[in-house]
Amino acid sequence: MSMHTPPPAAPSVSQVRAAPSALSRFTQLQVVIGESVIAASAATLSALVFEVPVWAMFVGWIAFFTRGLNLKQGAINLACVLIGVLLAIAAVQAMPLLGAHLGPYAISALVFGVTVIVLSLARAPVFNNLLGFFLGLVAYFASHQPPSMATFGMLALAATTGAIAAFLAHALQKRLQRGAAH
């Protein structure tokens, strides 16, 4: 190797998962145990301290990993989830108005309108995570809660907890990989 050739980079998450021999079994075990402890801690915090649904915490965890595995992209991904929750709340609040005019076809108009908005936002310069928007929509509808700021707050707290936990899990994995590489 010449002096101008940079050292090889640590394996990415997908490389570690796809090629178990990339890291020692001990390092792999450390990653799995560490990430599991973080997930269990986030679930416990969600359920026992914040009293928010654990499944909603995992919405934030999933959103973090949808793209750009760093703090900035994780925050953008979380913001897109929260935008999705707000869109769902607005849609549910518009349902009675549309229902008065369209009857049972109000759902068709509502889904069409929300989908147009979400697909258009996916082309925005920064807050454009399509998966994040849909995770937010799904989270709201899965909650079976009334459209309110309290519901938004509950889902926002849960998703934020999950996104922070996912960031910590990813940071731990990177740290362990760097340590194993040296």
PDB file of C-alpha atoms in Angstrom, residues 9-153:
ATOM      1  CA  ALA A   9     -12.925   2.377   6.374  1.00  0.00           C
ATOM      2  CA  ALA A  10     -14.700   0.527   9.166  1.00  0.00           C
ATOM      3  CA  PRO A  11     -17.446  -1.735   7.838  1.00  0.00           C
ATOM      4  CA  SER A  12     -20.891  -0.199   7.475  1.00  0.00           C
ATOM      5  CA  VAL A  13     -23.949  -1.511   9.322  1.00  0.00           C
ATOM      6  CA  SER A  14     -25.049  -3.495   6.277  1.00  0.00           C
ATOM      7  CA  GLN A  15     -21.574  -4.959   5.809  1.00  0.00           C
ATOM      8  CA  VAL A  16     -21.442  -6.098   9.428  1.00  0.00           C
ATOM      9  CA  ARG A  17     -24.891  -7.660   9.214  1.00  0.00           C
ATOM     10  CA  ALA A  18     -24.212  -9.260   5.818  1.00  0.00           C
ATOM     11  CA  ALA A  19     -20.636 -10.415   6.473  1.00  0.00           C
ATOM     12  CA  PRO A  20     -20.288 -11.732  10.035  1.00  0.00           C
ATOM     13  CA  SER A  21     -16.590 -12.443   9.505  1.00  0.00           C
ATOM     14  CA  ALA A  22     -15.918  -8.683   9.057  1.00  0.00           C
ATOM     15  CA  LEU A  23     -15.670  -8.342  12.837  1.00  0.00           C
ATOM     16  CA  SER A  24     -14.744 -10.781  15.559  1.00  0.00           C
ATOM     17  CA  ARG A  25     -17.563 -12.756  17.109  1.00  0.00           C
ATOM     18  CA  PHE A  26     -16.830 -10.973  20.376  1.00  0.00           C
ATOM     19  CA  THR A  27     -17.281  -7.540  18.774  1.00  0.00           C
ATOM     20  CA  GLN A  28     -20.463  -8.708  17.070  1.00  0.00           C
ATOM     21  CA  LEU A  29     -21.750  -9.934  20.422  1.00  0.00           C
ATOM     22  CA  GLN A  30     -20.861  -6.593  22.031  1.00  0.00           C
ATOM     23  CA  VAL A  31     -22.819  -4.751  19.308  1.00  0.00           C
ATOM     24  CA  VAL A  32     -25.870  -6.988  19.686  1.00  0.00           C
ATOM     25  CA  ILE A  33     -25.859  -6.809  23.494  1.00  0.00           C
ATOM     26  CA  GLY A  34     -25.225  -3.059  23.497  1.00  0.00           C
ATOM     27  CA  GLU A  35     -27.988  -2.291  21.006  1.00  0.00           C
ATOM     28  CA  SER A  36     -30.358  -4.599  22.895  1.00  0.00           C
ATOM     29  CA  VAL A  37     -29.636  -2.834  26.189  1.00  0.00           C
ATOM     30  CA  ILE A  38     -30.338   0.517  24.543  1.00  0.00           C
ATOM     31  CA  ALA A  39     -33.594  -0.775  23.010  1.00  0.00           C
ATOM     32  CA  ALA A  40     -34.721  -2.267  26.322  1.00  0.00           C
ATOM     33  CA  SER A  41     -33.856   0.955  28.151  1.00  0.00           C
ATOM     34  CA  ALA A  42     -35.803   3.045  25.634  1.00  0.00           C
ATOM     35  CA  ALA A  43     -38.781   0.686  25.916  1.00  0.00           C
ATOM     36  CA  THR A  44     -38.686   0.849  29.712  1.00  0.00           C
ATOM     37  CA  LEU A  45     -38.379   4.640  29.673  1.00  0.00           C
ATOM     38  CA  SER A  46     -41.287   4.872  27.224  1.00  0.00           C
ATOM     39  CA  ALA A  47     -43.598   2.553  29.136  1.00  0.00           C
ATOM     40  CA  LEU A  48     -42.779   3.291  32.762  1.00  0.00           C
ATOM     41  CA  VAL A  49     -41.581   6.898  32.836  1.00  0.00           C
ATOM     42  CA  PHE A  50     -43.189   8.636  29.860  1.00  0.00           C
ATOM     43  CA  GLU A  51     -46.232   6.314  29.713  1.00  0.00           C
ATOM     44  CA  VAL A  52     -46.215   6.252  25.922  1.00  0.00           C
ATOM     45  CA  PRO A  53     -46.629   3.133  23.783  1.00  0.00           C
ATOM     46  CA  VAL A  54     -43.458   1.151  23.198  1.00  0.00           C
ATOM     47  CA  TRP A  55     -44.493   0.417  19.595  1.00  0.00           C
ATOM     48  CA  ALA A  56     -44.599   4.186  18.959  1.00  0.00           C
ATOM     49  CA  MET A  57     -41.061   4.499  20.351  1.00  0.00           C
ATOM     50  CA  PHE A  58     -39.954   1.995  17.719  1.00  0.00           C
ATOM     51  CA  VAL A  59     -41.470   4.218  15.014  1.00  0.00           C
ATOM     52  CA  GLY A  60     -38.777   6.766  15.889  1.00  0.00           C
ATOM     53  CA  TRP A  61     -36.139   4.025  16.007  1.00  0.00           C
ATOM     54  CA  ILE A  62     -37.111   2.856  12.516  1.00  0.00           C
ATOM     55  CA  ALA A  63     -37.245   6.432  11.208  1.00  0.00           C
ATOM     56  CA  PHE A  64     -33.665   7.080  12.316  1.00  0.00           C
ATOM     57  CA  PHE A  65     -32.436   4.198  10.168  1.00  0.00           C
ATOM     58  CA  THR A  66     -34.380   5.185   7.027  1.00  0.00           C
ATOM     59  CA  ARG A  67     -31.467   7.244   5.746  1.00  0.00           C
ATOM     60  CA  GLY A  68     -28.337   9.217   6.616  1.00  0.00           C
ATOM     61  CA  LEU A  69     -27.187   7.530   9.806  1.00  0.00           C
ATOM     62  CA  ASN A  70     -26.067  10.665  11.666  1.00  0.00           C
ATOM     63  CA  LEU A  71     -27.536  13.133  14.130  1.00  0.00           C
ATOM     64  CA  LYS A  72     -28.560  15.733  11.539  1.00  0.00           C
ATOM     65  CA  GLN A  73     -30.299  13.230   9.248  1.00  0.00           C
ATOM     66  CA  GLY A  74     -31.844  11.504  12.260  1.00  0.00           C
ATOM     67  CA  ALA A  75     -33.394  14.814  13.340  1.00  0.00           C
ATOM     68  CA  ILE A  76     -34.698  15.405   9.812  1.00  0.00           C
ATOM     69  CA  ASN A  77     -36.114  11.873   9.696  1.00  0.00           C
ATOM     70  CA  LEU A  78     -37.854  12.449  13.041  1.00  0.00           C
ATOM     71  CA  ALA A  79     -39.232  15.799  11.839  1.00  0.00           C
ATOM     72  CA  CYS A  80     -40.720  14.025   8.806  1.00  0.00           C
ATOM     73  CA  VAL A  81     -42.419  11.514  11.120  1.00  0.00           C
ATOM     74  CA  LEU A  82     -43.888  14.383  13.133  1.00  0.00           C
ATOM     75  CA  ILE A  83     -45.067  16.103   9.944  1.00  0.00           C
ATOM     76  CA  GLY A  84     -46.777  12.828   9.025  1.00  0.00           C
ATOM     77  CA  VAL A  85     -48.511  12.719  12.419  1.00  0.00           C
ATOM     78  CA  LEU A  86     -49.711  16.309  11.945  1.00  0.00           C
ATOM     79  CA  LEU A  87     -51.008  15.511   8.462  1.00  0.00           C
ATOM     80  CA  ALA A  88     -52.941  12.541   9.834  1.00  0.00           C
ATOM     81  CA  ILE A  89     -54.446  14.652  12.624  1.00  0.00           C
ATOM     82  CA  ALA A  90     -55.465  17.327  10.106  1.00  0.00           C
ATOM     83  CA  ALA A  91     -56.976  14.680   7.824  1.00  0.00           C
ATOM     84  CA  VAL A  92     -59.065  13.206  10.634  1.00  0.00           C
ATOM     85  CA  GLN A  93     -60.283  16.670  11.574  1.00  0.00           C
ATOM     86  CA  ALA A  94     -61.276  17.334   7.943  1.00  0.00           C
ATOM     87  CA  MET A  95     -63.207  14.066   7.678  1.00  0.00           C
ATOM     88  CA  PRO A  96     -66.551  15.332   9.054  1.00  0.00           C
ATOM     89  CA  LEU A  97     -66.525  18.318   6.673  1.00  0.00           C
ATOM     90  CA  LEU A  98     -65.742  16.130   3.675  1.00  0.00           C
ATOM     91  CA  GLY A  99     -68.143  13.456   4.886  1.00  0.00           C
ATOM     92  CA  ALA A 100     -71.019  15.948   4.861  1.00  0.00           C
ATOM     93  CA  HIS A 101     -70.410  16.551   1.150  1.00  0.00           C
ATOM     94  CA  LEU A 102     -69.011  13.271  -0.129  1.00  0.00           C
ATOM     95  CA  GLY A 103     -70.525  10.681   2.195  1.00  0.00           C
ATOM     96  CA  PRO A 104     -68.612   7.395   2.155  1.00  0.00           C
ATOM     97  CA  TYR A 105     -66.311   8.713  -0.595  1.00  0.00           C
ATOM     98  CA  ALA A 106     -64.800  11.243   1.804  1.00  0.00           C
ATOM     99  CA  ILE A 107     -62.093   8.713   2.676  1.00  0.00           C
ATOM    100  CA  SER A 108     -61.086   8.527  -0.989  1.00  0.00           C
ATOM    101  CA  ALA A 109     -60.757  12.295  -1.252  1.00  0.00           C
ATOM    102  CA  LEU A 110     -58.898  12.484   2.038  1.00  0.00           C
ATOM    103  CA  VAL A 111     -56.387   9.771   1.166  1.00  0.00           C
ATOM    104  CA  PHE A 112     -55.885  11.305  -2.265  1.00  0.00           C
ATOM    105  CA  GLY A 113     -55.258  14.754  -0.772  1.00  0.00           C
ATOM    106  CA  VAL A 114     -52.878  13.533   1.933  1.00  0.00           C
ATOM    107  CA  THR A 115     -50.979  11.392  -0.569  1.00  0.00           C
ATOM    108  CA  VAL A 116     -50.580  14.360  -2.939  1.00  0.00           C
ATOM    109  CA  ILE A 117     -49.208  16.429  -0.060  1.00  0.00           C
ATOM    110  CA  VAL A 118     -46.825  13.696   1.144  1.00  0.00           C
ATOM    111  CA  LEU A 119     -45.532  12.879  -2.332  1.00  0.00           C
ATOM    112  CA  SER A 120     -45.030  16.593  -2.988  1.00  0.00           C
ATOM    113  CA  LEU A 121     -43.170  17.049   0.305  1.00  0.00           C
ATOM    114  CA  ALA A 122     -40.869  14.192  -0.727  1.00  0.00           C
ATOM    115  CA  ARG A 123     -39.453  16.622  -3.295  1.00  0.00           C
ATOM    116  CA  ALA A 124     -38.791  19.372  -0.724  1.00  0.00           C
ATOM    117  CA  PRO A 125     -35.158  20.432  -0.242  1.00  0.00           C
ATOM    118  CA  VAL A 126     -34.626  19.206   3.344  1.00  0.00           C
ATOM    119  CA  PHE A 127     -37.668  17.643   4.979  1.00  0.00           C
ATOM    120  CA  ASN A 128     -38.282  15.104   2.252  1.00  0.00           C
ATOM    121  CA  ASN A 129     -38.190  11.655   3.838  1.00  0.00           C
ATOM    122  CA  LEU A 130     -41.140   9.851   2.277  1.00  0.00           C
ATOM    123  CA  LEU A 131     -40.799   6.867   4.610  1.00  0.00           C
ATOM    124  CA  GLY A 132     -40.762   9.231   7.588  1.00  0.00           C
ATOM    125  CA  PHE A 133     -43.992  10.901   6.476  1.00  0.00           C
ATOM    126  CA  PHE A 134     -45.730   7.563   6.057  1.00  0.00           C
ATOM    127  CA  LEU A 135     -44.389   6.291   9.398  1.00  0.00           C
ATOM    128  CA  GLY A 136     -45.994   9.349  11.013  1.00  0.00           C
ATOM    129  CA  LEU A 137     -49.312   8.731   9.259  1.00  0.00           C
ATOM    130  CA  VAL A 138     -49.287   5.078  10.278  1.00  0.00           C
ATOM    131  CA  ALA A 139     -48.305   5.931  13.855  1.00  0.00           C
ATOM    132  CA  TYR A 140     -51.235   8.286  14.264  1.00  0.00           C
ATOM    133  CA  PHE A 141     -53.791   5.880  12.813  1.00  0.00           C
ATOM    134  CA  ALA A 142     -52.350   2.944  14.770  1.00  0.00           C
ATOM    135  CA  SER A 143     -52.687   4.919  18.003  1.00  0.00           C
ATOM    136  CA  HIS A 144     -56.505   4.990  17.731  1.00  0.00           C
ATOM    137  CA  GLN A 145     -56.417   8.301  19.632  1.00  0.00           C
ATOM    138  CA  PRO A 146     -58.498  11.406  18.994  1.00  0.00           C
ATOM    139  CA  PRO A 147     -56.949  14.167  16.875  1.00  0.00           C
ATOM    140  CA  SER A 148     -55.506  16.444  19.545  1.00  0.00           C
ATOM    141  CA  MET A 149     -52.323  18.142  20.651  1.00  0.00           C
ATOM    142  CA  ALA A 150     -52.142  15.614  23.504  1.00  0.00           C
ATOM    143  CA  THR A 151     -52.075  12.788  20.972  1.00  0.00           C
ATOM    144  CA  PHE A 152     -49.443  14.617  18.935  1.00  0.00           C
ATOM    145  CA  GLY A 153     -47.375  15.160  22.083  1.00  0.00           C
TER     146      GLY A 153
END
